[in-house]
PDB file of C-alpha atoms in Angstrom:
ATOM      1  CA  MET A  11     -20.323  17.411  -1.937  1.00 51.00           C
ATOM      2  CA  GLY A  12     -22.215  19.857   0.284  1.00 53.00           C
ATOM      3  CA  LYS A  13     -25.100  17.414   0.844  1.00 57.00           C
ATOM      4  CA  GLY A  14     -22.829  14.571   1.955  1.00 55.00           C
ATOM      5  CA  LYS A  15     -21.129  16.669   4.614  1.00 58.00           C
ATOM      6  CA  HIS A  16     -24.494  17.894   5.912  1.00 57.00           C
ATOM      7  CA  VAL A  17     -25.759  14.289   6.233  1.00 56.00           C
ATOM      8  CA  GLU A  18     -22.533  13.231   8.005  1.00 61.00           C
ATOM      9  CA  LYS A  19     -22.788  16.151  10.419  1.00 63.00           C
ATOM     10  CA  SER A  20     -26.408  15.352  11.273  1.00 67.00           C
ATOM     11  CA  LYS A  21     -25.585  11.637  11.753  1.00 76.00           C
ATOM     12  CA  GLY A  22     -22.701  12.649  14.013  1.00 85.00           C
ATOM     13  CA  PHE A  23     -24.981  14.975  15.938  1.00 88.00           C
ATOM     14  CA  VAL A  24     -27.635  12.267  16.375  1.00 86.00           C
ATOM     15  CA  ALA A  25     -25.001   9.726  17.450  1.00 86.00           C
ATOM     16  CA  GLU A  26     -23.525  12.217  19.897  1.00 85.00           C
ATOM     17  CA  PHE A  27     -26.992  12.976  21.288  1.00 82.00           C
ATOM     18  CA  LYS A  28     -27.715   9.235  21.704  1.00 80.00           C
ATOM     19  CA  LYS A  29     -24.430   8.824  23.555  1.00 80.00           C
ATOM     20  CA  PHE A  30     -25.258  11.791  25.814  1.00 77.00           C
ATOM     21  CA  ILE A  31     -28.801  10.637  26.602  1.00 74.00           C
ATOM     22  CA  THR A  32     -27.733   7.076  27.470  1.00 75.00           C
ATOM     23  CA  ARG A  33     -25.002   8.196  29.852  1.00 73.00           C
ATOM     24  CA  GLY A  34     -25.398   7.385  33.523  1.00 67.00           C
ATOM     25  CA  ASN A  35     -25.181  11.086  34.442  1.00 76.00           C
ATOM     26  CA  VAL A  36     -28.403  11.916  32.619  1.00 76.00           C
ATOM     27  CA  LEU A  37     -30.221   9.056  34.329  1.00 76.00           C
ATOM     28  CA  ASP A  38     -28.842  10.129  37.711  1.00 81.00           C
ATOM     29  CA  MET A  39     -30.013  13.672  37.039  1.00 83.00           C
ATOM     30  CA  ALA A  40     -33.499  12.426  36.106  1.00 83.00           C
ATOM     31  CA  VAL A  41     -33.731  10.421  39.323  1.00 85.00           C
ATOM     32  CA  GLY A  42     -32.549  13.498  41.259  1.00 85.00           C
ATOM     33  CA  VAL A  43     -35.265  15.647  39.704  1.00 88.00           C
ATOM     34  CA  ILE A  44     -37.949  13.078  40.564  1.00 90.00           C
ATOM     35  CA  VAL A  45     -36.724  12.695  44.167  1.00 87.00           C
ATOM     36  CA  GLY A  46     -36.422  16.494  44.436  1.00 81.00           C
ATOM     37  CA  GLY A  47     -40.030  16.874  43.326  1.00 84.00           C
ATOM     38  CA  ALA A  48     -41.176  14.376  45.949  1.00 84.00           C
ATOM     39  CA  PHE A  49     -39.104  16.147  48.617  1.00 79.00           C
ATOM     40  CA  THR A  50     -40.641  19.483  47.595  1.00 80.00           C
ATOM     41  CA  SER A  51     -44.092  18.139  48.409  1.00 83.00           C
ATOM     42  CA  ILE A  52     -42.834  17.035  51.851  1.00 81.00           C
ATOM     43  CA  VAL A  53     -41.385  20.483  52.610  1.00 75.00           C
ATOM     44  CA  THR A  54     -44.555  22.170  51.303  1.00 78.00           C
ATOM     45  CA  SER A  55     -46.700  19.973  53.527  1.00 83.00           C
ATOM     46  CA  LEU A  56     -44.451  20.649  56.531  1.00 78.00           C
ATOM     47  CA  ASN A  57     -44.833  24.380  55.973  1.00 74.00           C
ATOM     48  CA  LYS A  58     -48.530  24.448  55.031  1.00 78.00           C
ATOM     49  CA  ASP A  59     -49.937  21.748  57.330  1.00 84.00           C
ATOM     50  CA  ILE A  60     -47.712  21.981  60.418  1.00 81.00           C
ATOM     51  CA  LEU A  61     -45.644  25.172  60.702  1.00 73.00           C
ATOM     52  CA  THR A  62     -48.097  27.744  59.328  1.00 71.00           C
ATOM     53  CA  PRO A  63     -50.975  26.721  61.666  1.00 78.00           C
ATOM     54  CA  VAL A  64     -48.608  26.737  64.651  1.00 76.00           C
ATOM     55  CA  LEU A  65     -47.239  30.154  63.691  1.00 69.00           C
ATOM     56  CA  ALA A  66     -50.782  31.489  63.166  1.00 72.00           C
ATOM     57  CA  VAL A  67     -51.354  30.918  66.898  1.00 74.00           C
ATOM     58  CA  PHE A  68     -48.587  33.451  67.548  1.00 67.00           C
ATOM     59  CA  GLY A  69     -50.066  36.069  65.194  1.00 63.00           C
ATOM     60  CA  GLY A  70     -49.241  34.832  61.697  1.00 61.00           C
ATOM     61  CA  THR A  71     -49.830  37.498  59.074  1.00 65.00           C
ATOM     62  CA  ASP A  72     -51.243  37.093  55.578  1.00 70.00           C
ATOM     63  CA  PHE A  73     -50.495  39.868  53.098  1.00 77.00           C
ATOM     64  CA  GLY A  74     -52.446  38.180  50.295  1.00 77.00           C
ATOM     65  CA  TYR A  75     -54.879  41.106  50.099  1.00 84.00           C
ATOM     66  CA  LEU A  76     -52.130  43.471  48.860  1.00 87.00           C
ATOM     67  CA  THR A  77     -52.459  43.920  45.100  1.00 89.00           C
ATOM     68  CA  LEU A  78     -51.585  46.428  42.431  1.00 90.00           C
ATOM     69  CA  THR A  79     -53.794  46.785  39.349  1.00 91.00           C
ATOM     70  CA  LEU A  80     -51.903  47.803  36.218  1.00 91.00           C
ATOM     71  CA  GLY A  81     -54.268  49.785  34.051  1.00 88.00           C
ATOM     72  CA  SER A  82     -58.051  49.924  34.117  1.00 88.00           C
ATOM     73  CA  GLY A  83     -60.918  47.744  33.011  1.00 87.00           C
ATOM     74  CA  GLU A  84     -61.921  44.147  33.611  1.00 88.00           C
ATOM     75  CA  ASN A  85     -58.896  42.619  31.884  1.00 89.00           C
ATOM     76  CA  ALA A  86     -56.259  44.822  33.538  1.00 92.00           C
ATOM     77  CA  PRO A  87     -53.348  42.759  34.887  1.00 93.00           C
ATOM     78  CA  VAL A  88     -53.066  42.515  38.671  1.00 90.00           C
ATOM     79  CA  LEU A  89     -49.835  42.061  40.617  1.00 92.00           C
ATOM     80  CA  TYR A  90     -50.392  40.039  43.795  1.00 90.00           C
ATOM     81  CA  TYR A  91     -47.275  41.282  45.568  1.00 89.00           C
ATOM     82  CA  GLY A  92     -48.820  40.514  48.962  1.00 86.00           C
ATOM     83  CA  ASN A  93     -48.683  36.797  48.167  1.00 85.00           C
ATOM     84  CA  PHE A  94     -44.984  37.206  47.410  1.00 87.00           C
ATOM     85  CA  ILE A  95     -44.364  39.000  50.717  1.00 84.00           C
ATOM     86  CA  THR A  96     -46.230  36.238  52.573  1.00 78.00           C
ATOM     87  CA  ALA A  97     -44.190  33.568  50.761  1.00 80.00           C
ATOM     88  CA  VAL A  98     -40.903  35.287  51.689  1.00 83.00           C
ATOM     89  CA  ILE A  99     -41.952  35.596  55.349  1.00 77.00           C
ATOM     90  CA  ASN A 100     -43.062  31.936  55.414  1.00 74.00           C
ATOM     91  CA  PHE A 101     -39.746  30.894  53.860  1.00 78.00           C
ATOM     92  CA  LEU A 102     -37.727  32.821  56.451  1.00 81.00           C
ATOM     93  CA  ILE A 103     -39.782  31.435  59.330  1.00 74.00           C
ATOM     94  CA  THR A 104     -39.553  27.893  57.960  1.00 73.00           C
ATOM     95  CA  ALA A 105     -35.796  28.226  57.472  1.00 80.00           C
ATOM     96  CA  LEU A 106     -35.426  29.510  61.056  1.00 81.00           C
ATOM     97  CA  VAL A 107     -37.494  26.652  62.504  1.00 76.00           C
ATOM     98  CA  ILE A 108     -35.585  24.013  60.518  1.00 79.00           C
ATOM     99  CA  PHE A 109     -32.266  25.632  61.514  1.00 87.00           C
ATOM    100  CA  CYS A 110     -33.268  25.490  65.190  1.00 85.00           C
ATOM    101  CA  LEU A 111     -34.370  21.848  64.876  1.00 82.00           C
ATOM    102  CA  ILE A 112     -31.093  20.797  63.245  1.00 86.00           C
ATOM    103  CA  LYS A 113     -29.048  22.827  65.747  1.00 93.00           C
ATOM    104  CA  GLY A 114     -30.916  21.124  68.603  1.00 91.00           C
ATOM    105  CA  MET A 115     -30.348  17.692  67.081  1.00 90.00           C
ATOM    106  CA  ASN A 116     -26.617  18.451  66.741  1.00 92.00           C
ATOM    107  CA  VAL A 117     -26.400  19.506  70.415  1.00 94.00           C
ATOM    108  CA  VAL A 118     -28.138  16.302  71.519  1.00 93.00           C
ATOM    109  CA  GLY A 119     -25.856  14.243  69.263  1.00 92.00           C
ATOM    110  CA  ASP A 120     -22.740  15.931  70.678  1.00 92.00           C
ATOM    111  CA  ARG A 121     -23.898  15.286  74.248  1.00 92.00           C
ATOM    112  CA  MET A 122     -24.581  11.630  73.480  1.00 91.00           C
ATOM    113  CA  LYS A 123     -21.135  11.300  71.895  1.00 89.00           C
ATOM    114  CA  LYS A 124     -19.467  12.834  74.977  1.00 88.00           C
ATOM    115  CA  MET A 125     -21.447  10.519  77.261  1.00 87.00           C
ATOM    116  CA  GLU A 126     -20.381   7.523  75.174  1.00 84.00           C
ATOM    117  CA  GLU A 127     -16.726   8.609  75.308  1.00 80.00           C
ATOM    118  CA  GLY A 128     -17.008   9.056  79.087  1.00 78.00           C
ATOM    119  CA  ARG A 129     -18.410   5.537  79.473  1.00 75.00           C
ATOM    120  CA  THR A 130     -15.756   3.807  77.404  1.00 67.00           C
ATOM    121  CA  GLY A 131     -12.856   6.039  78.397  1.00 61.00           C
ATOM    122  CA  LYS A 132     -10.661   7.852  75.963  1.00 61.00           C
ATOM    123  CA  GLU A 133      -9.225   5.783  73.188  1.00 58.00           C
ATOM    124  CA  GLU A 134      -5.491   5.230  73.255  1.00 61.00           C
ATOM    125  CA  PRO A 135      -3.570   6.428  70.232  1.00 66.00           C
ATOM    126  CA  ALA A 136      -2.780   3.685  67.746  1.00 72.00           C
ATOM    127  CA  LYS A 137       0.679   2.151  68.056  1.00 79.00           C
ATOM    128  CA  ALA A 138       3.161   2.767  65.283  1.00 82.00           C
ATOM    129  CA  THR A 139       3.329   0.035  62.641  1.00 85.00           C
ATOM    130  CA  THR A 140       6.005   1.596  60.456  1.00 87.00           C
ATOM    131  CA  LYS A 141       9.420   3.211  60.786  1.00 88.00           C
ATOM    132  CA  LYS A 142      11.682   5.237  58.511  1.00 88.00           C
ATOM    133  CA  CYS A 143      14.803   3.900  56.910  1.00 88.00           C
ATOM    134  CA  PRO A 144      17.733   6.111  58.060  1.00 87.00           C
ATOM    135  CA  TYR A 145      19.291   5.941  54.586  1.00 87.00           C
ATOM    136  CA  CYS A 146      16.477   6.593  52.106  1.00 87.00           C
ATOM    137  CA  LEU A 147      13.828   7.807  54.620  1.00 87.00           C
ATOM    138  CA  SER A 148      11.180   5.492  53.133  1.00 86.00           C
ATOM    139  CA  GLU A 149       8.351   4.151  55.285  1.00 89.00           C
ATOM    140  CA  ILE A 150       8.952   0.474  56.053  1.00 87.00           C
ATOM    141  CA  PRO A 151       7.254  -2.087  58.327  1.00 88.00           C
ATOM    142  CA  LEU A 152       8.363  -1.927  61.957  1.00 85.00           C
ATOM    143  CA  GLU A 153       9.557  -5.555  61.882  1.00 86.00           C
ATOM    144  CA  ALA A 154      11.731  -5.108  58.759  1.00 85.00           C
ATOM    145  CA  SER A 155      15.448  -5.897  59.103  1.00 85.00           C
ATOM    146  CA  ARG A 156      16.243  -4.710  55.575  1.00 86.00           C
ATOM    147  CA  CYS A 157      14.837  -1.734  53.662  1.00 87.00           C
ATOM    148  CA  PRO A 158      12.905  -2.905  50.572  1.00 85.00           C
ATOM    149  CA  HIS A 159      13.647   0.398  48.829  1.00 82.00           C
ATOM    150  CA  CYS A 160      17.413   0.852  49.240  1.00 87.00           C
ATOM    151  CA  THR A 161      18.192  -2.702  50.502  1.00 85.00           C
ATOM    152  CA  SER A 162      20.162  -1.438  53.515  1.00 84.00           C
ATOM    153  CA  HIS A 163      20.506  -3.798  56.488  1.00 83.00           C
ATOM    154  CA  LEU A 164      18.844  -2.350  59.561  1.00 82.00           C
ATOM    155  CA  ASP A 165      19.672  -2.975  63.221  1.00 74.00           C
ATOM    156  CA  GLU A 166      16.665  -4.836  64.667  1.00 57.00           C
ATOM    157  CA  GLY A 167      17.220  -3.399  68.136  1.00 50.00           C
ATOM    158  CA  HIS A 168      15.927   0.072  67.202  1.00 46.00           C
ATOM    159  CA  HIS A 169      12.385   0.951  66.149  1.00 44.00           C
ATOM    160  CA  SER A 170      12.561   4.707  65.643  1.00 44.00           C
ATOM    161  CA  ASP A 171      13.811   7.298  63.191  1.00 44.00           C
ATOM    162  CA  GLY A 172      17.356   6.896  64.573  1.00 46.00           C
ATOM    163  CA  LEU A 173      17.826   3.389  63.127  1.00 45.00           C
ATOM    164  CA  GLU A 174      21.336   2.191  62.617  1.00 41.00           C
ATOM    165  CA  ALA A 175      22.296   0.241  59.555  1.00 41.00           C
ATOM    166  CA  VAL A 176      24.373  -2.924  59.739  1.00 38.00           C
ATOM    167  CA  GLU A 177      27.116  -2.994  57.133  1.00 37.00           C
ATOM    168  CA  ASP A 178      27.849  -6.225  55.210  1.00 34.00           C
TER     169      ASP A 178
END
């Protein structure tokens, strides 16, 4: 009896794993990881090939020479904490530059939107297309002469919340 249950559990596990792996979510996640990897190389290139050389003109600092040797001898481990400090500084500078670029783009976009609104004039508010039934307070079409919800007859002369009902 014990063997049969173990085989059933493993078949159930395998079937459940197959179901999980063939889901769309797993495929979407895989695509996201691949695109993320490609985007990482773009950001790395932006930092390494464009921003870092520009920042070096303004006195960029490299702390790569800072190390700490743990122990003695040829095979003693070395902590390159200077590289970490440089990476943190580069990250902060890159984040600041990207923030400024996006902020600038948003300002330009807002100005263009205001100019466009000024050219076309302000849009008029949309006209009402519905009214409320004075009996059941349901939303009904403006042209309705009878409420489809409570079947009350409505006076066609009024198109506001103060509608009057016409009695049969």
